[in-house]
PDB file of C-alpha atoms in Angstrom:
ATOM      1  CA  UNK A 241      57.868 -35.140  45.400  1.00  0.00           C
ATOM      2  CA  UNK A 242      57.811 -31.398  44.958  1.00  0.00           C
ATOM      3  CA  UNK A 243      54.310 -29.817  44.757  1.00  0.00           C
ATOM      4  CA  UNK A 244      53.717 -26.319  43.428  1.00  0.00           C
ATOM      5  CA  UNK A 245      50.707 -24.564  44.956  1.00  0.00           C
ATOM      6  CA  UNK A 246      48.701 -21.527  43.685  1.00  0.00           C
ATOM      7  CA  UNK A 247      50.017 -19.332  46.428  1.00  0.00           C
ATOM      8  CA  UNK A 248      53.626 -20.116  45.579  1.00  0.00           C
ATOM      9  CA  UNK A 249      53.057 -19.295  41.898  1.00  0.00           C
ATOM     10  CA  UNK A 250      51.204 -16.101  42.680  1.00  0.00           C
ATOM     11  CA  UNK A 251      54.115 -14.956  44.924  1.00  0.00           C
ATOM     12  CA  UNK A 252      56.521 -15.717  42.127  1.00  0.00           C
ATOM     13  CA  UNK A 253      54.404 -13.900  39.627  1.00  0.00           C
ATOM     14  CA  UNK A 254      54.070 -10.805  41.816  1.00  0.00           C
ATOM     15  CA  UNK A 255      57.822 -10.537  42.119  1.00  0.00           C
ATOM     16  CA  UNK A 256      58.475 -11.136  38.460  1.00  0.00           C
ATOM     17  CA  UNK A 257      55.714 -11.931  35.865  1.00  0.00           C
ATOM     18  CA  UNK A 258      56.505 -14.903  33.616  1.00  0.00           C
ATOM     19  CA  UNK A 259      54.993 -16.238  30.515  1.00  0.00           C
ATOM     20  CA  UNK A 260      56.373 -19.818  30.728  1.00  0.00           C
ATOM     21  CA  UNK A 261      56.543 -22.036  33.731  1.00  0.00           C
ATOM     22  CA  UNK A 262      59.091 -24.863  33.913  1.00  0.00           C
ATOM     23  CA  UNK A 263      57.782 -27.881  35.747  1.00  0.00           C
ATOM     24  CA  UNK A 264      60.674 -30.050  36.742  1.00  0.00           C
ATOM     25  CA  UNK A 265      60.539 -33.903  36.472  1.00  0.00           C
ATOM     26  CA  UNK A 266      58.683 -35.747  39.294  1.00  0.00           C
ATOM     27  CA  UNK A 267      56.958 -32.437  40.332  1.00  0.00           C
ATOM     28  CA  UNK A 268      53.316 -31.737  40.442  1.00  0.00           C
ATOM     29  CA  UNK A 269      50.917 -28.764  40.390  1.00  0.00           C
ATOM     30  CA  UNK A 270      47.795 -28.513  42.563  1.00  0.00           C
ATOM     31  CA  UNK A 271      44.602 -28.071  40.670  1.00  0.00           C
ATOM     32  CA  UNK A 272      44.385 -24.410  41.854  1.00  0.00           C
ATOM     33  CA  UNK A 273      47.967 -23.772  40.600  1.00  0.00           C
ATOM     34  CA  UNK A 274      46.980 -25.169  37.082  1.00  0.00           C
ATOM     35  CA  UNK A 275      43.917 -22.844  37.161  1.00  0.00           C
ATOM     36  CA  UNK A 276      46.250 -19.871  37.959  1.00  0.00           C
ATOM     37  CA  UNK A 277      48.387 -20.757  35.042  1.00  0.00           C
ATOM     38  CA  UNK A 278      45.472 -21.056  32.737  1.00  0.00           C
ATOM     39  CA  UNK A 279      43.991 -17.692  33.935  1.00  0.00           C
ATOM     40  CA  UNK A 280      47.306 -15.972  33.252  1.00  0.00           C
ATOM     41  CA  UNK A 281      47.781 -17.755  29.935  1.00  0.00           C
ATOM     42  CA  UNK A 282      51.080 -19.087  31.091  1.00  0.00           C
ATOM     43  CA  UNK A 283      52.469 -22.022  29.097  1.00  0.00           C
ATOM     44  CA  UNK A 284      53.916 -24.982  31.037  1.00  0.00           C
ATOM     45  CA  UNK A 285      57.134 -26.689  30.051  1.00  0.00           C
ATOM     46  CA  UNK A 286      58.025 -30.113  31.635  1.00  0.00           C
ATOM     47  CA  UNK A 287      61.782 -30.742  32.111  1.00  0.00           C
ATOM     48  CA  UNK A 288      64.587 -28.561  30.721  1.00  0.00           C
ATOM     49  CA  UNK A 289      64.285 -29.153  27.001  1.00  0.00           C
ATOM     50  CA  UNK A 290      60.835 -30.266  26.316  1.00  0.00           C
ATOM     51  CA  UNK A 291      58.401 -28.132  24.256  1.00  0.00           C
ATOM     52  CA  UNK A 292      55.477 -26.410  25.964  1.00  0.00           C
ATOM     53  CA  UNK A 293      52.430 -28.600  26.783  1.00  0.00           C
ATOM     54  CA  UNK A 294      48.821 -27.682  27.500  1.00  0.00           C
ATOM     55  CA  UNK A 295      47.844 -27.143  31.042  1.00  0.00           C
ATOM     56  CA  UNK A 296      45.489 -30.171  30.810  1.00  0.00           C
ATOM     57  CA  UNK A 297      48.513 -32.370  30.256  1.00  0.00           C
ATOM     58  CA  UNK A 298      50.652 -31.362  33.302  1.00  0.00           C
ATOM     59  CA  UNK A 299      51.034 -33.566  36.395  1.00  0.00           C
ATOM     60  CA  UNK A 300      48.315 -32.687  38.975  1.00  0.00           C
ATOM     61  CA  UNK A 301      48.568 -33.287  42.718  1.00  0.00           C
ATOM     62  CA  UNK A 302      45.169 -34.971  42.816  1.00  0.00           C
ATOM     63  CA  UNK A 303      42.849 -35.546  39.862  1.00  0.00           C
ATOM     64  CA  UNK A 304      39.492 -33.872  39.852  1.00  0.00           C
ATOM     65  CA  UNK A 305      37.953 -36.766  37.778  1.00  0.00           C
ATOM     66  CA  UNK A 306      39.139 -39.504  40.175  1.00  0.00           C
ATOM     67  CA  UNK A 307      38.512 -37.561  43.441  1.00  0.00           C
ATOM     68  CA  UNK A 308      35.269 -37.723  45.273  1.00  0.00           C
ATOM     69  CA  UNK A 309      34.005 -34.555  46.877  1.00  0.00           C
ATOM     70  CA  UNK A 310      36.045 -31.349  46.429  1.00  0.00           C
ATOM     71  CA  UNK A 311      39.624 -30.181  46.084  1.00  0.00           C
ATOM     72  CA  UNK A 312      41.134 -27.478  48.431  1.00  0.00           C
ATOM     73  CA  UNK A 313      43.700 -24.949  46.916  1.00  0.00           C
ATOM     74  CA  UNK A 314      46.527 -27.053  48.230  1.00  0.00           C
ATOM     75  CA  UNK A 315      45.260 -30.178  46.304  1.00  0.00           C
ATOM     76  CA  UNK A 316      43.843 -32.023  49.396  1.00  0.00           C
ATOM     77  CA  UNK A 317      40.439 -33.752  48.872  1.00  0.00           C
ATOM     78  CA  UNK A 318      37.522 -33.144  51.153  1.00  0.00           C
ATOM     79  CA  UNK A 319      33.924 -34.683  51.049  1.00  0.00           C
ATOM     80  CA  UNK A 320      32.051 -31.578  52.492  1.00  0.00           C
ATOM     81  CA  UNK A 321      32.321 -28.098  50.971  1.00  0.00           C
ATOM     82  CA  UNK A 322      33.112 -25.478  53.695  1.00  0.00           C
ATOM     83  CA  UNK A 323      30.595 -22.623  53.830  1.00  0.00           C
ATOM     84  CA  UNK A 324      33.338 -20.008  53.421  1.00  0.00           C
ATOM     85  CA  UNK A 325      34.453 -21.575  50.133  1.00  0.00           C
ATOM     86  CA  UNK A 326      32.954 -21.989  46.701  1.00  0.00           C
ATOM     87  CA  UNK A 327      33.666 -23.760  43.475  1.00  0.00           C
ATOM     88  CA  UNK A 328      36.040 -21.959  41.016  1.00  0.00           C
ATOM     89  CA  UNK A 329      35.877 -24.522  38.199  1.00  0.00           C
ATOM     90  CA  UNK A 330      34.932 -28.096  38.454  1.00  0.00           C
ATOM     91  CA  UNK A 331      35.607 -29.454  41.920  1.00  0.00           C
ATOM     92  CA  UNK A 332      38.292 -26.854  42.792  1.00  0.00           C
ATOM     93  CA  UNK A 333      37.370 -24.714  45.822  1.00  0.00           C
ATOM     94  CA  UNK A 334      38.530 -21.210  46.643  1.00  0.00           C
ATOM     95  CA  UNK A 335      37.933 -18.631  49.391  1.00  0.00           C
ATOM     96  CA  UNK A 336      34.759 -16.630  48.455  1.00  0.00           C
ATOM     97  CA  UNK A 337      37.014 -13.591  48.492  1.00  0.00           C
ATOM     98  CA  UNK A 338      38.905 -14.854  45.422  1.00  0.00           C
ATOM     99  CA  UNK A 339      39.138 -12.181  42.809  1.00  0.00           C
ATOM    100  CA  UNK A 340      37.389 -14.331  40.178  1.00  0.00           C
ATOM    101  CA  UNK A 341      34.573 -15.064  42.560  1.00  0.00           C
ATOM    102  CA  UNK A 342      34.185 -11.337  43.231  1.00  0.00           C
ATOM    103  CA  UNK A 343      34.040 -10.633  39.469  1.00  0.00           C
ATOM    104  CA  UNK A 344      31.334 -13.351  39.024  1.00  0.00           C
ATOM    105  CA  UNK A 345      29.303 -11.826  41.925  1.00  0.00           C
ATOM    106  CA  UNK A 346      29.505  -8.298  40.175  1.00  0.00           C
ATOM    107  CA  UNK A 347      28.410  -9.751  36.872  1.00  0.00           C
ATOM    108  CA  UNK A 348      25.440 -11.416  38.659  1.00  0.00           C
ATOM    109  CA  UNK A 349      24.526  -7.918  40.243  1.00  0.00           C
ATOM    110  CA  UNK A 350      24.892  -6.220  36.790  1.00  0.00           C
ATOM    111  CA  UNK A 351      22.515  -8.678  35.157  1.00  0.00           C
ATOM    112  CA  UNK A 352      19.965  -8.191  37.883  1.00  0.00           C
ATOM    113  CA  UNK A 353      19.886  -4.476  37.294  1.00  0.00           C
ATOM    114  CA  UNK A 354      19.691  -4.988  33.569  1.00  0.00           C
ATOM    115  CA  UNK A 355      16.767  -7.222  33.884  1.00  0.00           C
ATOM    116  CA  UNK A 356      14.891  -4.813  36.332  1.00  0.00           C
ATOM    117  CA  UNK A 357      15.492  -2.022  33.761  1.00  0.00           C
ATOM    118  CA  UNK A 358      14.141  -4.140  30.826  1.00  0.00           C
ATOM    119  CA  UNK A 359      11.005  -4.834  32.827  1.00  0.00           C
ATOM    120  CA  UNK A 360      10.488  -1.127  33.483  1.00  0.00           C
ATOM    121  CA  UNK A 361      11.014  -0.167  29.847  1.00  0.00           C
ATOM    122  CA  UNK A 362       8.728  -2.895  28.509  1.00  0.00           C
ATOM    123  CA  UNK A 363       5.984  -1.897  31.119  1.00  0.00           C
ATOM    124  CA  UNK A 364       6.099   1.625  29.952  1.00  0.00           C
ATOM    125  CA  UNK A 365       6.001   0.630  26.195  1.00  0.00           C
ATOM    126  CA  UNK A 366       9.544   1.806  25.192  1.00  0.00           C
ATOM    127  CA  UNK A 367      10.143  -1.282  23.036  1.00  0.00           C
ATOM    128  CA  UNK A 368      13.201  -0.219  21.065  1.00  0.00           C
ATOM    129  CA  UNK A 369      15.281   0.803  24.010  1.00  0.00           C
ATOM    130  CA  UNK A 370      14.188  -2.387  25.797  1.00  0.00           C
ATOM    131  CA  UNK A 371      15.324  -4.438  22.883  1.00  0.00           C
ATOM    132  CA  UNK A 372      18.745  -2.645  22.962  1.00  0.00           C
ATOM    133  CA  UNK A 373      18.965  -3.378  26.687  1.00  0.00           C
ATOM    134  CA  UNK A 374      18.344  -6.983  25.939  1.00  0.00           C
ATOM    135  CA  UNK A 375      21.344  -6.943  23.772  1.00  0.00           C
ATOM    136  CA  UNK A 376      23.316  -5.695  26.712  1.00  0.00           C
ATOM    137  CA  UNK A 377      21.835  -8.557  28.879  1.00  0.00           C
ATOM    138  CA  UNK A 378      22.809 -11.089  26.396  1.00  0.00           C
ATOM    139  CA  UNK A 379      26.327  -9.747  26.207  1.00  0.00           C
ATOM    140  CA  UNK A 380      26.689  -9.783  30.048  1.00  0.00           C
ATOM    141  CA  UNK A 381      25.698 -13.418  30.042  1.00  0.00           C
ATOM    142  CA  UNK A 382      28.276 -14.172  27.285  1.00  0.00           C
ATOM    143  CA  UNK A 383      30.847 -12.494  29.408  1.00  0.00           C
ATOM    144  CA  UNK A 384      29.993 -14.641  32.385  1.00  0.00           C
ATOM    145  CA  UNK A 385      30.042 -17.846  30.244  1.00  0.00           C
ATOM    146  CA  UNK A 386      33.477 -16.850  28.611  1.00  0.00           C
ATOM    147  CA  UNK A 387      35.063 -16.374  32.047  1.00  0.00           C
ATOM    148  CA  UNK A 388      33.861 -19.680  33.343  1.00  0.00           C
ATOM    149  CA  UNK A 389      34.590 -21.778  30.313  1.00  0.00           C
ATOM    150  CA  UNK A 390      37.710 -19.969  29.003  1.00  0.00           C
ATOM    151  CA  UNK A 391      36.073 -19.533  25.504  1.00  0.00           C
ATOM    152  CA  UNK A 392      37.032 -16.549  23.517  1.00  0.00           C
ATOM    153  CA  UNK A 393      34.524 -13.652  22.951  1.00  0.00           C
ATOM    154  CA  UNK A 394      34.041 -12.223  19.464  1.00  0.00           C
ATOM    155  CA  UNK A 395      34.509  -8.505  19.047  1.00  0.00           C
ATOM    156  CA  UNK A 396      31.428  -6.752  20.616  1.00  0.00           C
ATOM    157  CA  UNK A 397      28.695  -5.214  18.430  1.00  0.00           C
ATOM    158  CA  UNK A 398      25.623  -3.104  19.427  1.00  0.00           C
ATOM    159  CA  UNK A 399      22.589  -1.801  17.459  1.00  0.00           C
ATOM    160  CA  UNK A 400      24.349  -2.380  14.197  1.00  0.00           C
ATOM    161  CA  UNK A 401      27.595  -0.800  15.256  1.00  0.00           C
ATOM    162  CA  UNK A 402      30.988  -2.705  15.395  1.00  0.00           C
ATOM    163  CA  UNK A 403      33.483  -2.279  18.240  1.00  0.00           C
ATOM    164  CA  UNK A 404      35.283   0.613  16.517  1.00  0.00           C
ATOM    165  CA  UNK A 405      31.953   2.459  15.737  1.00  0.00           C
ATOM    166  CA  UNK A 406      30.902   1.968  19.287  1.00  0.00           C
ATOM    167  CA  UNK A 407      34.095   3.769  20.453  1.00  0.00           C
ATOM    168  CA  UNK A 408      33.552   6.469  17.834  1.00  0.00           C
ATOM    169  CA  UNK A 409      29.819   7.244  18.757  1.00  0.00           C
ATOM    170  CA  UNK A 410      30.527   7.305  22.513  1.00  0.00           C
ATOM    171  CA  UNK A 411      33.604   9.635  22.067  1.00  0.00           C
ATOM    172  CA  UNK A 412      31.868  12.059  19.680  1.00  0.00           C
ATOM    173  CA  UNK A 413      28.140  11.945  20.613  1.00  0.00           C
ATOM    174  CA  UNK A 414      27.565  15.475  19.279  1.00  0.00           C
ATOM    175  CA  UNK A 415      28.785  14.516  15.745  1.00  0.00           C
ATOM    176  CA  UNK A 416      26.802  11.254  15.548  1.00  0.00           C
ATOM    177  CA  UNK A 417      23.806  11.783  17.866  1.00  0.00           C
ATOM    178  CA  UNK A 418      23.486  15.583  18.214  1.00  0.00           C
ATOM    179  CA  UNK A 419      24.223  15.686  21.916  1.00  0.00           C
ATOM    180  CA  UNK A 420      27.274  17.101  23.728  1.00  0.00           C
ATOM    181  CA  UNK A 421      28.942  15.115  26.463  1.00  0.00           C
ATOM    182  CA  UNK A 422      26.859  15.598  29.685  1.00  0.00           C
ATOM    183  CA  UNK A 423      26.561  14.637  33.278  1.00  0.00           C
ATOM    184  CA  UNK A 424      23.213  12.844  34.295  1.00  0.00           C
ATOM    185  CA  UNK A 425      20.886  15.153  36.310  1.00  0.00           C
ATOM    186  CA  UNK A 426      17.644  14.510  38.224  1.00  0.00           C
ATOM    187  CA  UNK A 427      15.847  16.585  35.471  1.00  0.00           C
ATOM    188  CA  UNK A 428      16.734  13.902  32.926  1.00  0.00           C
ATOM    189  CA  UNK A 429      14.248  11.542  34.541  1.00  0.00           C
ATOM    190  CA  UNK A 430      13.912   7.969  35.840  1.00  0.00           C
ATOM    191  CA  UNK A 431      15.166   6.091  32.752  1.00  0.00           C
ATOM    192  CA  UNK A 432      18.199   8.213  32.376  1.00  0.00           C
ATOM    193  CA  UNK A 433      18.945   7.464  36.081  1.00  0.00           C
ATOM    194  CA  UNK A 434      18.479   3.792  35.498  1.00  0.00           C
ATOM    195  CA  UNK A 435      20.795   3.743  32.473  1.00  0.00           C
ATOM    196  CA  UNK A 436      23.454   5.703  34.353  1.00  0.00           C
ATOM    197  CA  UNK A 437      23.273   3.143  37.212  1.00  0.00           C
ATOM    198  CA  UNK A 438      23.968   0.287  34.865  1.00  0.00           C
ATOM    199  CA  UNK A 439      26.721   2.229  33.174  1.00  0.00           C
ATOM    200  CA  UNK A 440      28.437   2.696  36.563  1.00  0.00           C
ATOM    201  CA  UNK A 441      27.990  -0.977  37.362  1.00  0.00           C
ATOM    202  CA  UNK A 442      29.678  -1.874  34.122  1.00  0.00           C
ATOM    203  CA  UNK A 443      32.566   0.344  35.001  1.00  0.00           C
ATOM    204  CA  UNK A 444      32.946  -1.315  38.445  1.00  0.00           C
ATOM    205  CA  UNK A 445      32.778  -4.673  36.848  1.00  0.00           C
ATOM    206  CA  UNK A 446      35.503  -3.670  34.434  1.00  0.00           C
ATOM    207  CA  UNK A 447      37.719  -2.690  37.371  1.00  0.00           C
ATOM    208  CA  UNK A 448      37.173  -6.044  39.000  1.00  0.00           C
ATOM    209  CA  UNK A 449      38.010  -7.762  35.767  1.00  0.00           C
ATOM    210  CA  UNK A 450      41.303  -5.714  35.654  1.00  0.00           C
ATOM    211  CA  UNK A 451      42.272  -7.157  38.966  1.00  0.00           C
ATOM    212  CA  UNK A 452      41.819 -10.607  37.701  1.00  0.00           C
ATOM    213  CA  UNK A 453      43.226 -10.390  34.107  1.00  0.00           C
ATOM    214  CA  UNK A 454      45.619  -7.428  33.966  1.00  0.00           C
ATOM    215  CA  UNK A 455      49.280  -8.023  34.640  1.00  0.00           C
ATOM    216  CA  UNK A 456      52.035  -5.800  36.071  1.00  0.00           C
ATOM    217  CA  UNK A 457      53.874  -5.736  32.726  1.00  0.00           C
ATOM    218  CA  UNK A 458      50.821  -3.804  31.086  1.00  0.00           C
ATOM    219  CA  UNK A 459      49.446  -6.899  29.385  1.00  0.00           C
ATOM    220  CA  UNK A 460      46.224  -8.778  29.981  1.00  0.00           C
ATOM    221  CA  UNK A 461      45.318 -12.473  29.828  1.00  0.00           C
ATOM    222  CA  UNK A 462      41.773 -11.880  28.597  1.00  0.00           C
ATOM    223  CA  UNK A 463      41.864  -8.891  26.339  1.00  0.00           C
ATOM    224  CA  UNK A 464      38.523 -10.060  24.890  1.00  0.00           C
ATOM    225  CA  UNK A 465      36.718  -9.669  28.256  1.00  0.00           C
ATOM    226  CA  UNK A 466      38.429  -6.351  28.877  1.00  0.00           C
ATOM    227  CA  UNK A 467      37.413  -4.984  25.509  1.00  0.00           C
ATOM    228  CA  UNK A 468      33.863  -6.130  25.860  1.00  0.00           C
ATOM    229  CA  UNK A 469      33.379  -4.576  29.259  1.00  0.00           C
ATOM    230  CA  UNK A 470      34.882  -1.300  27.988  1.00  0.00           C
ATOM    231  CA  UNK A 471      32.546  -1.202  25.025  1.00  0.00           C
ATOM    232  CA  UNK A 472      29.667  -2.177  27.077  1.00  0.00           C
ATOM    233  CA  UNK A 473      29.824   0.979  29.186  1.00  0.00           C
ATOM    234  CA  UNK A 474      30.146   2.936  25.863  1.00  0.00           C
ATOM    235  CA  UNK A 475      26.980   1.177  24.626  1.00  0.00           C
ATOM    236  CA  UNK A 476      25.104   2.439  27.667  1.00  0.00           C
ATOM    237  CA  UNK A 477      26.469   5.880  27.216  1.00  0.00           C
ATOM    238  CA  UNK A 478      25.251   5.921  23.667  1.00  0.00           C
ATOM    239  CA  UNK A 479      21.763   5.002  24.853  1.00  0.00           C
ATOM    240  CA  UNK A 480      21.905   7.771  27.300  1.00  0.00           C
ATOM    241  CA  UNK A 481      22.922  10.220  24.587  1.00  0.00           C
ATOM    242  CA  UNK A 482      20.032   9.018  22.364  1.00  0.00           C
ATOM    243  CA  UNK A 483      17.537   9.336  25.290  1.00  0.00           C
ATOM    244  CA  UNK A 484      18.657  12.875  25.889  1.00  0.00           C
ATOM    245  CA  UNK A 485      18.411  13.685  22.150  1.00  0.00           C
ATOM    246  CA  UNK A 486      14.812  12.595  22.175  1.00  0.00           C
ATOM    247  CA  UNK A 487      15.337   9.628  19.796  1.00  0.00           C
ATOM    248  CA  UNK A 488      13.376   7.221  21.889  1.00  0.00           C
ATOM    249  CA  UNK A 489       9.663   7.373  22.212  1.00  0.00           C
ATOM    250  CA  UNK A 490       6.754   4.985  22.965  1.00  0.00           C
ATOM    251  CA  UNK A 491       6.760   1.965  20.675  1.00  0.00           C
ATOM    252  CA  UNK A 492       9.894   2.617  18.727  1.00  0.00           C
ATOM    253  CA  UNK A 493      12.890   4.873  18.042  1.00  0.00           C
ATOM    254  CA  UNK A 494      12.717   8.085  16.022  1.00  0.00           C
ATOM    255  CA  UNK A 495      15.299   8.283  13.197  1.00  0.00           C
TER     256      UNK A 495
END
């Protein structure tokens, strides 16, 4: 019986990206291979003339539901999880250097910095900007959940702005906020510095997401995640511009 592994599919995809994978009769996919196909939004066909089927219906070399312990990338079952591996989804184990695991770690670090900033803002009495930062925190958590579960993210919104307006405000801050594009400076103070750190962390997270979801043909398997991360950095920049314009003050936001 022929078994296709994640490594084999990755190598094929690197040489020539494909949108459909034909699984011959009496062949199986390892759980990690199925996950690779799901991540890339690749349809699976069984046999030569059969219509596409969902990845949940393909033949697996080992079933997570019926296997005790964990499953290695090659489909083998083990009882003890090695220290250098972690769970990708369900019982499927991967090396901790896996791009998806790196992305999750970056999202975790981003949320930690956002929480620290919210605490600082609330302690100092800047309630409105703290509430806007809570919006960012909720969005980062939705990103994490969407990556893990595969659910689709809605188009991002922020402070009453839709996705297009977020782009517009961040591209033309002088028109909408009254502040020209600027580079953060020590003279702008601690909160500006904190916002800028979060902005750069979002950009770093976006690059890691690109490593996971962007394909060599210029397409992406998770356009929703890529758009949300792109707009999130714009949201932070809008907050930075409003801070520089003096629109935030103790207790609320000045119109």
